[in-house]
PDB file of C-alpha atoms and ligand atoms in Angstrom:
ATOM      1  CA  UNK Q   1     117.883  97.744 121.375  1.00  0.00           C
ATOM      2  CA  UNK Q   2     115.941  95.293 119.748  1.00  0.00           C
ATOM      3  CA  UNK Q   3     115.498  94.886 115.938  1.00  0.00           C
ATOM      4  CA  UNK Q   4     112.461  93.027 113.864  1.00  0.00           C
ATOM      5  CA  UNK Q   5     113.769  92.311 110.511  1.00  0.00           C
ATOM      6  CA  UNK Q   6     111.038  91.082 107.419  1.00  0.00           C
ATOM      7  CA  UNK Q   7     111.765  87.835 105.597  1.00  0.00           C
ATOM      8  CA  UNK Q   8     109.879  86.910 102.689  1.00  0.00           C
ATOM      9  CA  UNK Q   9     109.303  83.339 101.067  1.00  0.00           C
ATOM     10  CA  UNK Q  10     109.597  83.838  97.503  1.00  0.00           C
ATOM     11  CA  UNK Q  11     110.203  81.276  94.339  1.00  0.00           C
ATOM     12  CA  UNK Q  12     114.215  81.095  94.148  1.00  0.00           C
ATOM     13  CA  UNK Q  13     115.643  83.798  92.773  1.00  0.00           C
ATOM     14  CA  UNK Q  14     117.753  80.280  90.246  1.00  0.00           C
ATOM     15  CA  UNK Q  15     114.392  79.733  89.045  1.00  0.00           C
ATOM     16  CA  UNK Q  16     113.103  80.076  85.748  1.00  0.00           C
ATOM     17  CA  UNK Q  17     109.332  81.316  86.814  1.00  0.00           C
ATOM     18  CA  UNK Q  18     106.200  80.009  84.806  1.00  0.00           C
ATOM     19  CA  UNK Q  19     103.180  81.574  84.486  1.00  0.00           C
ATOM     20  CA  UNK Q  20     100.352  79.658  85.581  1.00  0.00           C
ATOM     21  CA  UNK Q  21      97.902  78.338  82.748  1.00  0.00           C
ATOM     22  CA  UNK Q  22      94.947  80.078  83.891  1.00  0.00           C
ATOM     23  CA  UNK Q  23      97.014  83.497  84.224  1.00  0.00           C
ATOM     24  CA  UNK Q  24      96.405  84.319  87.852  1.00  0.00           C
ATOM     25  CA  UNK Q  25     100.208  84.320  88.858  1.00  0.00           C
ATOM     26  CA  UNK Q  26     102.881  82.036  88.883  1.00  0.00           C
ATOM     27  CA  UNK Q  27     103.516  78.434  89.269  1.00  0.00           C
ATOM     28  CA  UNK Q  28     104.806  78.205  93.004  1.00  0.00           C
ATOM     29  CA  UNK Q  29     104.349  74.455  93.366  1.00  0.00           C
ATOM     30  CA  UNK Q  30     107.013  72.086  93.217  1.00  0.00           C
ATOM     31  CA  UNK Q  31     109.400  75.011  92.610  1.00  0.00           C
ATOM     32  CA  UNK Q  32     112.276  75.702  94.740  1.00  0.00           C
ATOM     33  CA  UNK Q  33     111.516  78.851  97.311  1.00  0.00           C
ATOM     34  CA  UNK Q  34     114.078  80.641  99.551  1.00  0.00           C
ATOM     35  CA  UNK Q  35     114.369  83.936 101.207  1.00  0.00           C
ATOM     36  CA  UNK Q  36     113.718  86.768  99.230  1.00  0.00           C
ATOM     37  CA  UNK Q  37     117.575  88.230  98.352  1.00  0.00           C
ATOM     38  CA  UNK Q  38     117.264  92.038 100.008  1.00  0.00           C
ATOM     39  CA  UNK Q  39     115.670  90.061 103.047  1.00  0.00           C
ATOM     40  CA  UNK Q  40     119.136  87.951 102.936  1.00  0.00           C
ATOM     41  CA  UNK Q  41     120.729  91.137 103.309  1.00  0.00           C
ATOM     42  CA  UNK Q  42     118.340  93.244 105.662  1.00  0.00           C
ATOM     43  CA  UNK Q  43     119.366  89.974 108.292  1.00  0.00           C
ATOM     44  CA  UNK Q  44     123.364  89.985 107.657  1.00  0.00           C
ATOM     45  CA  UNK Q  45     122.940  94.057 108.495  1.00  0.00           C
ATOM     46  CA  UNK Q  46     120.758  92.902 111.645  1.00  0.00           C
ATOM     47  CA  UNK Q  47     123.297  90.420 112.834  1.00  0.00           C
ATOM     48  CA  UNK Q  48     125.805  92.516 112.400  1.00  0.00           C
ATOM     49  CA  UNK Q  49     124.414  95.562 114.236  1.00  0.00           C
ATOM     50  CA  UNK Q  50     124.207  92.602 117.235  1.00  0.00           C
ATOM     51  CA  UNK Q  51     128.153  91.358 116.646  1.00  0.00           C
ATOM     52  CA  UNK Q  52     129.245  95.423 116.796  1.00  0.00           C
ATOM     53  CA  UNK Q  53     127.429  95.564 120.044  1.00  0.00           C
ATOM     54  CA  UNK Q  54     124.877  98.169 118.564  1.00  0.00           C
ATOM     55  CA  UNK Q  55     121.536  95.665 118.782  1.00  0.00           C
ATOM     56  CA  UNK Q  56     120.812  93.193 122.030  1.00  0.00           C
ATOM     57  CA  UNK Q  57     118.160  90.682 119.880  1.00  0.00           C
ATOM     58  CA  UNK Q  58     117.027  90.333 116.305  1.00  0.00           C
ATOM     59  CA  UNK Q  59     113.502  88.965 115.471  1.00  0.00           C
ATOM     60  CA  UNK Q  60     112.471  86.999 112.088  1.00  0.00           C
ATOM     61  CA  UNK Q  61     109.506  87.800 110.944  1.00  0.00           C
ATOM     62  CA  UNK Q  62     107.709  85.942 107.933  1.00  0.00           C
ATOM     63  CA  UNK Q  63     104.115  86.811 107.203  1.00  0.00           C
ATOM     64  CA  UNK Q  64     102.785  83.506 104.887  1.00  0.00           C
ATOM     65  CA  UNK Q  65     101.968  79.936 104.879  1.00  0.00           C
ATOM     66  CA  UNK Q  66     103.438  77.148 107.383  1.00  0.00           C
ATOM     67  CA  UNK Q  67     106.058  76.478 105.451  1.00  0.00           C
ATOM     68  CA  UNK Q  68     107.766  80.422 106.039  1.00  0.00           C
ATOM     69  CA  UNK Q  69     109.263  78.234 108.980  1.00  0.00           C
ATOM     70  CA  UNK Q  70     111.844  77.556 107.127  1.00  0.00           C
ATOM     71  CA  UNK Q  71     113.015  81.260 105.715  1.00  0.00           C
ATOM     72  CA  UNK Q  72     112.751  81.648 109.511  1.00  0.00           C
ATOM     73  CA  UNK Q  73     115.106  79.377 110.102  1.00  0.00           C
ATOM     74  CA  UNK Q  74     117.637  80.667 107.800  1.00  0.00           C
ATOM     75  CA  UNK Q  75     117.210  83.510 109.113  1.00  0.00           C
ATOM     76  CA  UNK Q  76     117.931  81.762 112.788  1.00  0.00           C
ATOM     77  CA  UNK Q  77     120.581  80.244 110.921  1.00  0.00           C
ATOM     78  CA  UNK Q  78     122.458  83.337 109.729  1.00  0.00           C
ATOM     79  CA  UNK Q  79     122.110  84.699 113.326  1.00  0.00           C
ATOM     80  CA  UNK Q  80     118.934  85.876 114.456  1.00  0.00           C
ATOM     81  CA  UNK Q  81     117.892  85.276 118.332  1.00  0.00           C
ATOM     82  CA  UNK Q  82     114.075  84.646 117.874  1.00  0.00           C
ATOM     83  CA  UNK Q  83     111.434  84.056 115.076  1.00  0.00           C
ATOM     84  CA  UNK Q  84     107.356  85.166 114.623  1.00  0.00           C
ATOM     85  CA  UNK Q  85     105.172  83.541 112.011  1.00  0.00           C
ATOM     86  CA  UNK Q  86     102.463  84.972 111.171  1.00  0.00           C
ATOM     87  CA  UNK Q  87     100.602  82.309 109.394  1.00  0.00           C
ATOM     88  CA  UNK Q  88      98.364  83.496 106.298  1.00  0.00           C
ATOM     89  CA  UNK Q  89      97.229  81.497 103.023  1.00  0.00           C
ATOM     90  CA  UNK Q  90      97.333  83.271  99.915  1.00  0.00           C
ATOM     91  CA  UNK Q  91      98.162  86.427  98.884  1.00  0.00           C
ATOM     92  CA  UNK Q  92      99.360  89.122 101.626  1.00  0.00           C
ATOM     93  CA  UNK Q  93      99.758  92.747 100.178  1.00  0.00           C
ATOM     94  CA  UNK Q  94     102.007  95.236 101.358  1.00  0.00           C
ATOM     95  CA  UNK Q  95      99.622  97.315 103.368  1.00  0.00           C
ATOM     96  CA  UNK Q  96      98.611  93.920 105.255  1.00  0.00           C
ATOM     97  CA  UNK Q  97     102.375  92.894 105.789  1.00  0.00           C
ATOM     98  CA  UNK Q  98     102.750  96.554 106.512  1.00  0.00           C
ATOM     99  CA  UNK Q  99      99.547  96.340 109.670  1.00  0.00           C
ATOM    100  CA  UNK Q 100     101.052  93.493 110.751  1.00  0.00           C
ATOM    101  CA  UNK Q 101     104.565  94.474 111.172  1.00  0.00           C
ATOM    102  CA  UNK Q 102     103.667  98.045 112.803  1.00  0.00           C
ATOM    103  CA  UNK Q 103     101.782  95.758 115.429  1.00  0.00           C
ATOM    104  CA  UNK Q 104     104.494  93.484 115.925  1.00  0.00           C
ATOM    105  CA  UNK Q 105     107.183  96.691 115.731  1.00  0.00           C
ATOM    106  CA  UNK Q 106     104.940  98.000 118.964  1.00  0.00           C
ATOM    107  CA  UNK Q 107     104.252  94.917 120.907  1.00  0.00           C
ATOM    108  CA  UNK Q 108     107.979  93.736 120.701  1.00  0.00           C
ATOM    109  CA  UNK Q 109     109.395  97.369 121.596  1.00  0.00           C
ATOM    110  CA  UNK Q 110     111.782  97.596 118.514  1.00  0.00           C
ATOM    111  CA  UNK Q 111     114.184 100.453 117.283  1.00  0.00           C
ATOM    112  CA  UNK Q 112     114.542  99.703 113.961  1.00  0.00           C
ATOM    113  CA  UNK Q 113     112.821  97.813 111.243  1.00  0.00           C
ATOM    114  CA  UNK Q 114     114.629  96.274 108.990  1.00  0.00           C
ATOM    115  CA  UNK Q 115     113.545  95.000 105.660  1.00  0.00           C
ATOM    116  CA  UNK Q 116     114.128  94.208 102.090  1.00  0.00           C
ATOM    117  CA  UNK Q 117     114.211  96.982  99.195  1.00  0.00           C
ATOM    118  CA  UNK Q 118     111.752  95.127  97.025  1.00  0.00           C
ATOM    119  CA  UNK Q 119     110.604  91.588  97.295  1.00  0.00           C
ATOM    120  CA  UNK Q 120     111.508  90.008  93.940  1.00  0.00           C
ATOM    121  CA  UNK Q 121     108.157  88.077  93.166  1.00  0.00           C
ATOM    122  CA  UNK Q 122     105.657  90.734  92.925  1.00  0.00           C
ATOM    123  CA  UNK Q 123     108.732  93.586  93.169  1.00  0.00           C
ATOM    124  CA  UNK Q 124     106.187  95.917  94.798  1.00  0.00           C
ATOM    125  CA  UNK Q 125     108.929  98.316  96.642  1.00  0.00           C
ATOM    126  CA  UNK Q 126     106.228  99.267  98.737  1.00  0.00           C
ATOM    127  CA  UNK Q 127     106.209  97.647 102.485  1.00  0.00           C
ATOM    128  CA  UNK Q 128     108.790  99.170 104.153  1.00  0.00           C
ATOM    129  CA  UNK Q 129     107.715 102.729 103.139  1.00  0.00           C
ATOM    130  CA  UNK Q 130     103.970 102.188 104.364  1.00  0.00           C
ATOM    131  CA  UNK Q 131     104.960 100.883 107.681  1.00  0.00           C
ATOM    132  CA  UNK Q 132     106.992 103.460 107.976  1.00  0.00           C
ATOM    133  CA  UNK Q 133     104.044 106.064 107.353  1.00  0.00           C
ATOM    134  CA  UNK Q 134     101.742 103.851 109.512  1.00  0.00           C
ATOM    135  CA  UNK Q 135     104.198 103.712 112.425  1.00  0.00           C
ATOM    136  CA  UNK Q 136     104.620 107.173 111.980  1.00  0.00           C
ATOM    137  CA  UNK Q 137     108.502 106.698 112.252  1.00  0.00           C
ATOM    138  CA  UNK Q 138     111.328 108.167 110.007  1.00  0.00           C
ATOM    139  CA  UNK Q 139     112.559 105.724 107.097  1.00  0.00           C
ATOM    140  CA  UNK Q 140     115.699 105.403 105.325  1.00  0.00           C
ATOM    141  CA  UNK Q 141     114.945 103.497 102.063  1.00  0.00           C
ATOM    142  CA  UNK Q 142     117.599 101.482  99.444  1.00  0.00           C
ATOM    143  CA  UNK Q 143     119.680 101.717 101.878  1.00  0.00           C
ATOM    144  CA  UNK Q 144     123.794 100.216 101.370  1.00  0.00           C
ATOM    145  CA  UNK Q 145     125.165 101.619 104.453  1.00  0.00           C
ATOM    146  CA  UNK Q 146     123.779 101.424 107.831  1.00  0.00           C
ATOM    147  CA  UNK Q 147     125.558 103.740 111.218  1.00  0.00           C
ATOM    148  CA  UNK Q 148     123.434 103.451 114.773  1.00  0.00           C
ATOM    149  CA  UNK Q 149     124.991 106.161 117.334  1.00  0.00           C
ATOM    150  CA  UNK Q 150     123.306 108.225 119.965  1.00  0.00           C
ATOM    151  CA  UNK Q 151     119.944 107.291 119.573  1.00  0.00           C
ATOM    152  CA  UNK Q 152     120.302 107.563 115.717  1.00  0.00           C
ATOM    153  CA  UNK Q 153     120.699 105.855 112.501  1.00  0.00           C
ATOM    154  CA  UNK Q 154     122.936 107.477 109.858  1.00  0.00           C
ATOM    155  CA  UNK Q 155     121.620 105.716 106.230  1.00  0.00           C
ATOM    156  CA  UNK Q 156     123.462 106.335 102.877  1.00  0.00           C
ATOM    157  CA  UNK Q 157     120.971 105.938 100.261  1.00  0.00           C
ATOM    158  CA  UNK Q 158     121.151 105.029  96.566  1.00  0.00           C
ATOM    159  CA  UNK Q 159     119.445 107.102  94.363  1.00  0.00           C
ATOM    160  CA  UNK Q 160     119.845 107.850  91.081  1.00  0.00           C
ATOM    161  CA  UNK Q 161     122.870 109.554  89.871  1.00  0.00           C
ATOM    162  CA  UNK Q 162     124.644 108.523  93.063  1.00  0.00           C
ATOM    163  CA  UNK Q 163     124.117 108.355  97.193  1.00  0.00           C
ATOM    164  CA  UNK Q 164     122.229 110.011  99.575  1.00  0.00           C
ATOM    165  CA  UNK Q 165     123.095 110.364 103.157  1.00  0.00           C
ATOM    166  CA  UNK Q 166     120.200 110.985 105.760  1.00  0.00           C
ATOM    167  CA  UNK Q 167     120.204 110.892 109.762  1.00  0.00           C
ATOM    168  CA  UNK Q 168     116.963 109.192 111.474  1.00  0.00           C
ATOM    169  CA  UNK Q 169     116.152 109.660 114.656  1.00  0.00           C
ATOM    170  CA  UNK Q 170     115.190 105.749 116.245  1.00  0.00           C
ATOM    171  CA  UNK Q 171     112.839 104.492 116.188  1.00  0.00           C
ATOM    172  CA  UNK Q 172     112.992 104.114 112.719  1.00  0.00           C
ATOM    173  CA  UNK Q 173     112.508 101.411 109.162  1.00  0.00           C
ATOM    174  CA  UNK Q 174     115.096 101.213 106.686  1.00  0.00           C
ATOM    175  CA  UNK Q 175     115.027  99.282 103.883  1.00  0.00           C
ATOM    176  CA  UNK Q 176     118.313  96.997 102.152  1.00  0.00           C
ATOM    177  CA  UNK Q 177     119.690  97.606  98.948  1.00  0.00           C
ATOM    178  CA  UNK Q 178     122.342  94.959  97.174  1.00  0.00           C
ATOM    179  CA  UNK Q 179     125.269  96.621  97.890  1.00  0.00           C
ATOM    180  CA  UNK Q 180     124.789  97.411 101.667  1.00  0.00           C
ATOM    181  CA  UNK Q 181     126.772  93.724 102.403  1.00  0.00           C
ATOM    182  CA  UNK Q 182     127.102  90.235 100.985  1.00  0.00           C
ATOM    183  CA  UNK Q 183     125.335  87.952 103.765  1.00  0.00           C
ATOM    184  CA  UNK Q 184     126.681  84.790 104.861  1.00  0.00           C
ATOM    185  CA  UNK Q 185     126.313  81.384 104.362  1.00  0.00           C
ATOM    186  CA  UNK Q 186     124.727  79.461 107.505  1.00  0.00           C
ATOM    187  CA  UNK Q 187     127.449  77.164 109.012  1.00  0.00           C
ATOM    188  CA  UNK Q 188     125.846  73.724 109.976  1.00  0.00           C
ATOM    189  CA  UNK Q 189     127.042  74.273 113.831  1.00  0.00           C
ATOM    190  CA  UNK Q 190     124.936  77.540 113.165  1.00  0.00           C
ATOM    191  CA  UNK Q 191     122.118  75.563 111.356  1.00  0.00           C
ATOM    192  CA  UNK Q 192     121.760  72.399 114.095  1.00  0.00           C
ATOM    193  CA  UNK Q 193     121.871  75.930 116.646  1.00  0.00           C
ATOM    194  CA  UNK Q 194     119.037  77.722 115.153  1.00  0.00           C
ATOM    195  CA  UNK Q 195     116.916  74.748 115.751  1.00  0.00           C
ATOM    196  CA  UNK Q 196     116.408  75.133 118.946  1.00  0.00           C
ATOM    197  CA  UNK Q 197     116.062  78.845 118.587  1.00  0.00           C
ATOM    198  CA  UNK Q 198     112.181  79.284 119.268  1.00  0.00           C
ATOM    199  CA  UNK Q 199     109.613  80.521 116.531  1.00  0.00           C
ATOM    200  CA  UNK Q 200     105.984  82.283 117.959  1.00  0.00           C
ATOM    201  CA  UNK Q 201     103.560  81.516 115.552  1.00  0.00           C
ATOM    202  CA  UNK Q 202     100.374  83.996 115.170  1.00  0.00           C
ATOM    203  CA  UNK Q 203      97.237  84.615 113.225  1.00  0.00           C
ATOM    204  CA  UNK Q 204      97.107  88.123 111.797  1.00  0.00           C
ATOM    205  CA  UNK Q 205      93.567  88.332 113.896  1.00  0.00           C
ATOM    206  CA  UNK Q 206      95.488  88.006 116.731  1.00  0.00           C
ATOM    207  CA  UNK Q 207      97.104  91.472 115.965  1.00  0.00           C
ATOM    208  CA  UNK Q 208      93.519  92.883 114.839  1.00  0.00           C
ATOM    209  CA  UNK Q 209      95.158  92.565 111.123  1.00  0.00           C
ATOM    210  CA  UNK Q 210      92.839  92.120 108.123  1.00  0.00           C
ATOM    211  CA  UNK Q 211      94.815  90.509 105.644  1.00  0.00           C
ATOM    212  CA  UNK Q 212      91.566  90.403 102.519  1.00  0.00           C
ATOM    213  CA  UNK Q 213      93.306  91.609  99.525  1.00  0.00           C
ATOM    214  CA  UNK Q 214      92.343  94.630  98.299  1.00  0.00           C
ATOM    215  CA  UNK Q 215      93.783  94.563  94.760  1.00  0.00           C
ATOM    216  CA  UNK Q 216      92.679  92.368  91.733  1.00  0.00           C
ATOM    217  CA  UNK Q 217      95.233  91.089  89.201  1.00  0.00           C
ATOM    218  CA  UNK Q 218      93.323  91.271  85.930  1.00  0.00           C
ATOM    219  CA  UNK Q 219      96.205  89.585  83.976  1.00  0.00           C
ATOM    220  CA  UNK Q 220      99.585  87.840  84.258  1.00  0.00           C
ATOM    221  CA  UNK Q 221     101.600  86.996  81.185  1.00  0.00           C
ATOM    222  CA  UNK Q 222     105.655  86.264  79.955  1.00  0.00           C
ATOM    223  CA  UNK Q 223     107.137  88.754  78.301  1.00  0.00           C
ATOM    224  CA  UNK Q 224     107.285  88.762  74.579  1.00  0.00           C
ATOM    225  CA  UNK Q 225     110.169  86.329  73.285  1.00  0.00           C
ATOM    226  CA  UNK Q 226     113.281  88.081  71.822  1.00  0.00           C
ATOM    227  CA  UNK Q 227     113.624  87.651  68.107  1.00  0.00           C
ATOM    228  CA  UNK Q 228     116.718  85.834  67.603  1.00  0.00           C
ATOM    229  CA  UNK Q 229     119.916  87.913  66.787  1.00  0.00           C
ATOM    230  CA  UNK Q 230     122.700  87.583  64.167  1.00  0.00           C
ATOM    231  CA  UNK Q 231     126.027  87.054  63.968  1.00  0.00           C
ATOM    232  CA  UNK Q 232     128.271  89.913  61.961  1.00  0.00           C
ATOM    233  CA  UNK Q 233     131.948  88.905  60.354  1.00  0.00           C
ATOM    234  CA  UNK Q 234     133.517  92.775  61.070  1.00  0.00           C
ATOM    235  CA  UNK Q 235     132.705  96.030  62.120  1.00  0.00           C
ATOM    236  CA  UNK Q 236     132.585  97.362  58.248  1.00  0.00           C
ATOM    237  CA  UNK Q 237     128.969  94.618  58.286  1.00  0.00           C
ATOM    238  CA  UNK Q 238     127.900  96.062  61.333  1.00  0.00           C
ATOM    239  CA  UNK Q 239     128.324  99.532  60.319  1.00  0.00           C
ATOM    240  CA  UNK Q 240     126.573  98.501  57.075  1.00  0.00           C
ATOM    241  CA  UNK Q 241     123.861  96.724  58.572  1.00  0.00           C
ATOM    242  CA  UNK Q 242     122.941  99.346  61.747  1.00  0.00           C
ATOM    243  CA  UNK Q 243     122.898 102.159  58.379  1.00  0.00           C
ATOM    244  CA  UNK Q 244     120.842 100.245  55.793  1.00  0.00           C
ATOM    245  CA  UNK Q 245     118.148  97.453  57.658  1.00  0.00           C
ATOM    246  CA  UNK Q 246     118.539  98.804  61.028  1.00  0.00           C
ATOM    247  CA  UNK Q 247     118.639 102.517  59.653  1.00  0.00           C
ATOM    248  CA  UNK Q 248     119.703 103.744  62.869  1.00  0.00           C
ATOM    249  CA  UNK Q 249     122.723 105.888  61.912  1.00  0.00           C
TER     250      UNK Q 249
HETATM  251  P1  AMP J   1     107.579  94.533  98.677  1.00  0.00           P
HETATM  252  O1  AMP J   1     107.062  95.844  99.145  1.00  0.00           O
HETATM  253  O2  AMP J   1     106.501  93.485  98.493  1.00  0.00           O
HETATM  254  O3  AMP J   1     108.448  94.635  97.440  1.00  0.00           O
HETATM  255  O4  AMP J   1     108.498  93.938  99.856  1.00  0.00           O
HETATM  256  C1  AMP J   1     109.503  94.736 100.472  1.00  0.00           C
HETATM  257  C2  AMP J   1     110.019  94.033 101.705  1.00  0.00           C
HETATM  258  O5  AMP J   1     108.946  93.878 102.655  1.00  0.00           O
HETATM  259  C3  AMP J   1     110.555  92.613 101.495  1.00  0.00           C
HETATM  260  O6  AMP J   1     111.896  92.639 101.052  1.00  0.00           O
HETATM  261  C4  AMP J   1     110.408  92.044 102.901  1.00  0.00           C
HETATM  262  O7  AMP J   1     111.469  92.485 103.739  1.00  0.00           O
HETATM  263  C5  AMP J   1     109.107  92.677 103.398  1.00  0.00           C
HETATM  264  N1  AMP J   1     107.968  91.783 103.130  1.00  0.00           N
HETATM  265  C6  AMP J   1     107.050  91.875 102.141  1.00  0.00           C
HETATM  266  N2  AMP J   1     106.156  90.865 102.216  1.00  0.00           N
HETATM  267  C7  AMP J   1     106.531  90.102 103.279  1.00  0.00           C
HETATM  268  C8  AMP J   1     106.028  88.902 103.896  1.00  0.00           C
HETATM  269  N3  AMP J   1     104.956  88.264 103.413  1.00  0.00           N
HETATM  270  N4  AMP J   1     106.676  88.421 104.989  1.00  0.00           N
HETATM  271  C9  AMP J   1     107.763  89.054 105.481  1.00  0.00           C
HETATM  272  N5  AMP J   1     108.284  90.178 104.944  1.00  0.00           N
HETATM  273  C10 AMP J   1     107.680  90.693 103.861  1.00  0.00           C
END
């Protein structure tokens, strides 16, 4: 079976983000960008669905400007067989990345969608559930264990207050969670490889996708600074301080 796994550009998870003077977002240029973390790990679980035997080809797919080449290419890197760019400027929003993917999910014939939890820019958690409910296919979301046997995928979940195991029947989307592995680090054999590895680039017209957004940021600010702490000799201060400034016990 064949899987299409999401990989999102996003500003370097290292990176100290600014907001942008005028408030509309934040400062992407000249900042370092890489592939969004969960997308990291939604690949390692594709390529290693393909090393046990259970997958036969995983797809990249990046949905942003030119330079999503190169999260392809990690992803190529890491292990994946084939890349698709869909090349967009500015903002995509879930339900566009969603379109897109359930027409690329279709036209490439794939089992399973695989992507990230949450992309950690605009931390929307919302993609993987709407394709899911566009493709009209069974999704296992937050996912840190992945099974594929008879024509199904068995998903252990993490919800709150501890994990949740469902079955899906394939085809199906299931979305990564931190704990479901720890990807690897490209090799450079593996890196000079994925080179040559071929990447389709599209428009999303081409898939009948219109990508206008349909939400407006009004606003986007830092958080309020923390007011510095202090220091306390013993536990008898602390004690002292929590009960008479802090008047919390
Ligand atoms: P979000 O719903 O924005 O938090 O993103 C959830 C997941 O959807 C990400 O971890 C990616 O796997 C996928 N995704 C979102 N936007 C894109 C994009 N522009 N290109 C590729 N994958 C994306």
């Amino acid at each position: 079976m064949k899987v299409l796994v999401a990989v999102k550009r996003v500003v370097d998870y290292n990176v100290k983000v600014r907001v942008k003077s005028d408030k509309t977002g934040v400062e992407t240029a000249g900042v370092k960008m890489s592939m969004n973390p969960f997308d990291e790990i939604a690949v390692e679980e594709a390529v290693r669905l393909k090393e046990k035997g259970a997958v036969e080809e995983v797809i990249a797919v990046s949905i942003g400007v030119a330079q999503a080449q190169e999260t392809i290419r990690t992803a190529l890197a890491m292990g994946a067989d084939r890349g698709i760019l869909v090349e967009a400027d500015g903002t995509v929003e879930p339900l566009a990345v969603a379109k897109i993917l359930k027409e690329l999910a279709k036209k490439e014939g794939v089992e399973l969608v695989l992507l990230g939890k949450q992309a950690i820019d605009d931390d929307m958690n919302a993609t993987g559930q709407m394709l899911a409910a566009l493709l009209g296919w069974p999704q296992g979301t937050f996912a840190s264990k992945i099974e594929i046997a008879d024509g199904s995928a068995t998903v252990t979940r993490e919800v709150d207050g501890g994990l949740q195991t469902v079955k899906l029947k394939l085809p199906a989307v299931v979305t990564a969670d931190l704990r479901l592995n720890e990807p690897r680090y490209a090799s450079l054999p593996n890196i000079m490889k994925a080179r040559k590895k071929p990447i389709e680039t599209v428009k999303p017209a081409d898939l009948n996708v219109d990508v206008t957004p349909r939400l407006t940021v009004i606003n986007v600010s830092e958080p309020p600074t923390r007011k510095a702490g202090v220091k306390v000799p013993d536990v008898a201060t602390l004690v002292e301080k929590l009960r008479n400034e802090a008047k919390v016990i």
